[in-house]
Every structure is written in C-alpha cells, then in structure tokens.
Short mmCIF file of C-alpha atoms in Angstrom, two decimals:
data_model
loop_
_atom_site.label_atom_id
_atom_site.label_comp_id
_atom_site.label_asym_id
_atom_site.label_seq_id
_atom_site.Cartn_x
_atom_site.Cartn_y
_atom_site.Cartn_z
CA MET A 1 -35.61 28.33 -25.89
CA PRO A 2 -37.91 30.20 -23.56
CA LYS A 3 -41.47 29.02 -23.26
CA PRO A 4 -44.28 31.03 -24.91
CA LEU A 5 -44.86 34.36 -23.21
CA ASN A 6 -47.64 34.18 -20.67
CA ALA A 7 -48.42 37.89 -20.57
CA PRO A 8 -51.90 38.75 -21.85
CA ASN A 9 -50.15 41.08 -24.29
CA PRO A 10 -46.36 41.28 -24.37
CA PHE A 11 -46.00 44.47 -26.38
CA ARG A 12 -46.15 48.03 -25.19
CA TYR A 13 -45.99 51.24 -27.14
CA PHE A 14 -43.99 54.16 -25.85
CA ASN A 15 -45.17 57.64 -26.78
CA SER A 16 -41.77 59.35 -27.06
CA SER A 17 -43.16 62.26 -29.09
CA PRO A 18 -46.47 63.28 -30.65
CA GLU A 19 -45.30 61.98 -34.03
CA LEU A 20 -43.38 58.89 -33.01
CA ILE A 21 -44.31 55.66 -31.27
CA ARG A 22 -41.50 53.36 -30.20
CA LEU A 23 -42.13 49.67 -29.86
CA VAL A 24 -41.03 48.25 -26.53
CA VAL A 25 -41.46 44.68 -25.36
CA MET A 26 -42.30 43.43 -21.90
CA ILE A 27 -42.22 39.79 -20.87
CA HIS A 28 -44.07 38.57 -17.81
CA VAL A 29 -41.99 35.99 -15.98
CA PRO A 30 -43.82 33.53 -13.72
CA PHE A 31 -42.50 33.21 -10.16
CA PRO A 32 -40.13 31.88 -9.06
CA LEU A 33 -37.71 34.24 -10.71
CA SER A 34 -35.07 31.88 -12.06
CA LEU A 35 -31.46 32.33 -13.01
CA ARG A 36 -32.33 31.23 -16.55
CA ASN A 37 -35.03 33.90 -16.86
CA VAL A 38 -32.63 36.67 -15.93
CA GLU A 39 -29.75 35.28 -17.98
CA ASP A 40 -32.04 35.22 -21.04
CA LEU A 41 -33.02 38.83 -20.38
CA ARG A 42 -29.37 39.83 -20.06
CA ASP A 43 -28.45 38.06 -23.31
CA TRP A 44 -31.31 39.67 -25.23
CA CYS A 45 -30.37 43.11 -23.91
CA GLU A 46 -26.76 42.56 -24.96
CA LYS A 47 -28.01 41.82 -28.49
CA GLY A 48 -29.62 45.24 -28.56
CA ALA A 49 -33.22 44.25 -27.88
CA ILE A 50 -35.38 46.90 -26.24
CA ILE A 51 -36.97 44.52 -23.79
CA SER A 52 -37.94 44.32 -20.13
CA ALA A 53 -39.11 41.49 -17.89
CA ALA A 54 -41.94 42.09 -15.44
CA VAL A 55 -42.48 39.86 -12.42
CA ASN A 56 -45.76 39.96 -10.50
CA ILE A 57 -45.06 40.11 -6.77
CA SER A 58 -47.77 38.95 -4.38
CA ALA A 59 -48.39 40.28 -0.87
CA LYS A 60 -46.69 37.17 0.52
CA LEU A 61 -43.57 37.67 -1.59
CA ILE A 62 -43.28 41.35 -0.69
CA SER A 63 -42.82 40.34 2.94
CA SER A 64 -40.66 37.28 2.22
CA ASP A 65 -37.02 37.53 3.29
CA SER A 66 -36.14 34.44 1.26
CA PHE A 67 -37.56 35.98 -1.91
CA MET A 68 -35.68 39.20 -1.23
CA SER A 69 -32.41 37.32 -0.79
CA ALA A 70 -32.97 35.11 -3.84
CA ALA A 71 -33.84 38.07 -6.07
CA GLU A 72 -30.78 40.02 -4.93
CA ARG A 73 -28.54 37.01 -5.48
CA ILE A 74 -29.82 36.38 -9.01
CA VAL A 75 -29.60 40.02 -10.06
CA ARG A 76 -26.04 40.39 -8.78
CA ALA A 77 -24.89 37.07 -10.25
CA THR A 78 -26.15 37.65 -13.80
CA GLY A 79 -25.18 41.27 -14.33
CA VAL A 80 -28.53 41.93 -16.00
CA PRO A 81 -29.32 45.61 -16.73
CA ARG A 82 -31.36 46.22 -13.63
CA ASP A 83 -33.55 48.91 -15.14
CA ARG A 84 -34.88 46.22 -17.47
CA LEU A 85 -36.39 44.32 -14.52
CA ILE A 86 -39.82 45.42 -13.31
CA PHE A 87 -41.46 44.10 -10.17
CA GLU A 88 -45.22 44.62 -10.37
CA VAL A 89 -47.31 44.91 -7.21
CA THR A 90 -51.01 45.55 -6.71
CA GLU A 91 -52.63 48.06 -4.38
CA SER A 92 -54.13 45.28 -2.27
CA ALA A 93 -50.79 43.51 -1.92
CA THR A 94 -49.00 46.59 -0.65
CA MET A 95 -51.82 47.64 1.66
CA SER A 96 -51.83 44.38 3.64
CA ASP A 97 -48.60 45.43 5.40
CA PRO A 98 -47.59 48.92 4.21
CA GLU A 99 -44.48 49.29 6.38
CA THR A 100 -42.97 46.01 5.21
CA ALA A 101 -43.97 46.72 1.61
CA VAL A 102 -42.26 50.10 1.64
CA ARG A 103 -39.12 48.74 3.26
CA ASN A 104 -38.71 45.81 0.87
CA LEU A 105 -39.67 47.74 -2.25
CA GLU A 106 -37.09 50.38 -1.34
CA ARG A 107 -34.56 47.57 -1.11
CA PHE A 108 -35.40 46.54 -4.68
CA ARG A 109 -35.20 50.13 -5.86
CA GLU A 110 -31.71 50.39 -4.35
CA LEU A 111 -30.75 47.49 -6.62
CA GLY A 112 -32.00 49.49 -9.59
CA ILE A 113 -35.13 47.38 -10.17
CA ALA A 114 -38.19 49.32 -11.32
CA ILE A 115 -41.39 49.06 -9.28
CA SER A 116 -44.79 49.22 -10.96
CA MET A 117 -48.21 49.44 -9.32
CA ASP A 118 -50.49 47.16 -11.31
CA ASP A 119 -54.26 47.58 -11.78
CA TYR A 120 -54.25 51.05 -10.26
CA GLY A 121 -57.72 52.36 -9.46
CA THR A 122 -59.21 49.09 -8.29
CA GLY A 123 -57.93 49.26 -4.69
CA GLN A 124 -58.30 51.63 -1.76
CA SER A 125 -54.94 53.42 -1.63
CA THR A 126 -54.81 57.09 -0.68
CA LEU A 127 -52.77 59.73 -2.47
CA SER A 128 -50.35 59.99 0.43
CA TYR A 129 -49.84 56.24 0.37
CA LEU A 130 -49.20 56.34 -3.36
CA GLN A 131 -46.53 58.96 -2.77
CA LEU A 132 -44.99 56.90 0.02
CA LEU A 133 -44.27 53.81 -2.10
CA PRO A 134 -40.97 53.84 -4.05
CA LEU A 135 -42.70 53.46 -7.41
CA THR A 136 -41.37 54.15 -10.88
CA GLU A 137 -44.54 53.30 -12.80
CA LEU A 138 -48.32 53.32 -12.51
CA LYS A 139 -50.53 50.98 -14.57
CA ILE A 140 -54.09 52.24 -14.95
CA ASP A 141 -56.54 49.35 -14.80
CA ARG A 142 -58.31 48.35 -18.01
CA ALA A 143 -61.68 49.01 -16.36
CA PHE A 144 -60.98 52.74 -16.76
CA VAL A 145 -58.93 52.64 -19.96
CA GLU A 146 -60.88 50.34 -22.27
CA HIS A 147 -63.71 52.81 -22.99
CA ALA A 148 -61.98 56.07 -22.10
CA HIS A 149 -62.14 57.21 -25.73
CA VAL A 150 -65.95 57.12 -25.67
CA GLU A 151 -66.95 57.44 -21.99
CA ARG A 152 -66.51 60.96 -20.59
CA SER A 153 -66.24 59.85 -16.96
CA ASP A 154 -63.55 57.27 -17.78
CA ALA A 155 -61.69 59.85 -19.84
CA LEU A 156 -61.65 62.30 -16.93
CA LEU A 157 -60.36 59.63 -14.54
CA VAL A 158 -57.63 58.50 -16.92
CA ARG A 159 -56.48 62.05 -17.70
CA SER A 160 -56.37 63.04 -14.02
CA THR A 161 -54.48 59.87 -13.11
CA ILE A 162 -51.89 60.50 -15.82
CA GLN A 163 -51.41 64.06 -14.59
CA LEU A 164 -51.11 62.90 -10.98
CA ALA A 165 -48.59 60.19 -11.83
CA HIS A 166 -46.46 62.54 -13.90
CA SER A 167 -46.48 65.10 -11.07
CA LEU A 168 -45.03 62.36 -8.84
CA GLY A 169 -42.36 61.54 -11.43
CA LEU A 170 -43.94 58.23 -12.50
CA ARG A 171 -44.37 56.86 -16.00
CA VAL A 172 -47.85 55.63 -16.88
CA VAL A 173 -49.11 52.49 -18.59
CA GLY A 174 -52.67 52.26 -19.90
CA GLU A 175 -53.96 48.68 -19.78
CA GLY A 176 -56.65 47.11 -21.93
CA VAL A 177 -56.13 48.90 -25.25
CA GLU A 178 -58.09 46.96 -27.87
CA VAL A 179 -58.88 49.54 -30.58
CA ALA A 180 -56.95 52.26 -32.40
CA GLU A 181 -59.24 54.98 -31.06
CA CYS A 182 -58.28 54.11 -27.49
CA LEU A 183 -54.59 54.25 -28.40
CA ASP A 184 -55.13 57.66 -30.01
CA PHE A 185 -56.88 58.94 -26.89
CA LEU A 186 -54.06 57.78 -24.59
CA ARG A 187 -51.43 59.28 -26.86
CA GLU A 188 -53.24 62.62 -26.80
CA ALA A 189 -53.67 62.37 -23.01
CA GLY A 190 -49.91 61.97 -22.55
CA CYS A 191 -49.84 58.32 -21.48
CA ASP A 192 -46.29 56.93 -21.69
CA TYR A 193 -47.04 53.29 -22.51
CA VAL A 194 -50.02 51.19 -23.51
CA GLN A 195 -50.69 47.50 -23.22
CA GLY A 196 -53.46 45.49 -24.82
CA TYR A 197 -54.71 43.15 -27.51
CA PHE A 198 -54.66 45.93 -30.08
CA VAL A 199 -50.87 45.79 -29.83
CA SER A 200 -50.46 42.01 -29.61
CA LYS A 201 -51.96 38.81 -28.32
CA PRO A 202 -49.70 36.16 -26.71
CA ILE A 203 -46.83 35.06 -28.93
CA SER A 204 -43.84 32.77 -28.58
CA ALA A 205 -40.23 33.91 -28.27
CA GLU A 206 -39.62 32.60 -31.80
CA GLU A 207 -42.29 34.98 -33.12
CA LEU A 208 -41.11 37.83 -30.95
CA PHE A 209 -37.62 38.55 -32.20
CA PRO A 210 -38.39 39.03 -35.91
CA LEU A 211 -40.82 41.71 -34.76
CA LEU A 212 -38.10 43.30 -32.66
CA THR A 213 -35.88 43.46 -35.71
CA ILE A 214 -38.66 45.02 -37.78
CA ALA A 215 -39.35 47.56 -35.05
CA ASP A 216 -35.69 48.57 -34.77
CA GLU A 217 -35.30 48.85 -38.54
CA ALA A 218 -38.45 50.96 -38.84
CA GLN A 219 -37.29 53.20 -36.02
CA ALA A 220 -33.85 54.00 -37.45
CA PRO A 221 -34.96 56.07 -40.50
CA ARG A 222 -37.28 58.17 -38.33
CA GLU A 223 -34.57 58.87 -35.77
CA ALA A 224 -32.14 59.78 -38.57
CA GLU A 225 -34.72 62.12 -40.08
CA GLN A 226 -35.33 63.81 -36.73
CA ALA A 227 -31.60 64.22 -36.13
CA SER A 228 -31.03 65.90 -39.53
#
C-alpha cells in the first residue's frame, strides 16, 4: 500500500456552484516520480476516484533533460489520465532560467500534464512573465489567504489575483484555509479550490478511500436533484 500522504493537507474543495462544493483529493508525490506512484494513480482513477497527484518540481528539475525523459517515459508507459498529474513549480524556480522553464513546461503541457504555480505572491514575477508560462493553475500563498476574511488588504489582493488568473484562463487554489470563515470568503470571491487544515490534516491512504466513498455518495443525490 502507498505510504502515508506527505502533503500538508491532501484534500481540496472545488467550488463548482454557489450551492455545491465537490470534494477533490490531491496527493503530493515525493520526487523521484516512480512508476509505482503513477500506476497507483491510474488504478485509483480507473476505480472512479476523483483524485490527482501533484509533484513539486525544483529549479534543477525544470532544466533537467533526464527528468524530462523519465517523466515522459513513465507517463506513456502507464497510460495514466494525464490531466490527473500536476507538476507544481514556484516563482523562484521558474525565474532562475525563464527560457528553459518555458520550453520544458510546454513540453509537459503537450503531454497533457497540468502545470501549477505554487506559493504565488511570494516571488518577483511580472504579469507578462505569468502570462508567458504555460500554466493551468495558480496557487495563492497562505500568507495572503489565511486572514483574507478579516484583513481588508489581504482580501483585496486575493480577489484581484483570482480575477487576474481567471482572465488568463487559470483555475485558482487558495492555500492555508484553517477556518470556515476563510472558506466562505474564498467561495464568495470565486476561488476554484482551497487547501488547508480546515479541510484535512495528513492522513494515510487507508483513511483516504472511505472518505472518497462518502464524498461520492453524498454528491450523487445533489447532482440528481439538480438534474431533475
């Protein structure tokens, strides 16, 4: 069985409508990305789990030809749903060599792998640079999110970032959600996903899948009601 999840908080919520929150699960996979990791992800997806695996990519890995080749080989060999793989990069990692970062991240995007910018707001990237990267997702750093429901300046920054990201066609994750009021604020602000201890602390794979079943069962009656 897989080892306990090492993400600070493996669950995300997806705000699919003002009335409905869908439970989605994200697993952080430590590098190196192994065949077993991806095979597990493929098997769980085939069982109907709404689950993604996120891999943190350092500045060194972004420019590594061997990592690029290994990742491509594993993805092609396993047949994993590629939109369920997320490679997370930080602003600082991509800024160390922007040309190489763009080229290699575009190569991942061509494979169908999602690219997320982690800890957004803590680096020095410009708006034009943000537009240049082949991103699918923006994660707003917890430093701005955690108190956005009570701090006016944080709220303004979070709202403007969400609007900017959506204008660029990116989904948005709010990090560091620890209280219900913060979740309510992000929902109202139009944030797509949230991540934080309010949703879940680290759990093992054995604890994870009963929760997936509960989430799917709870979702079905609501979807049926909306369809009627």
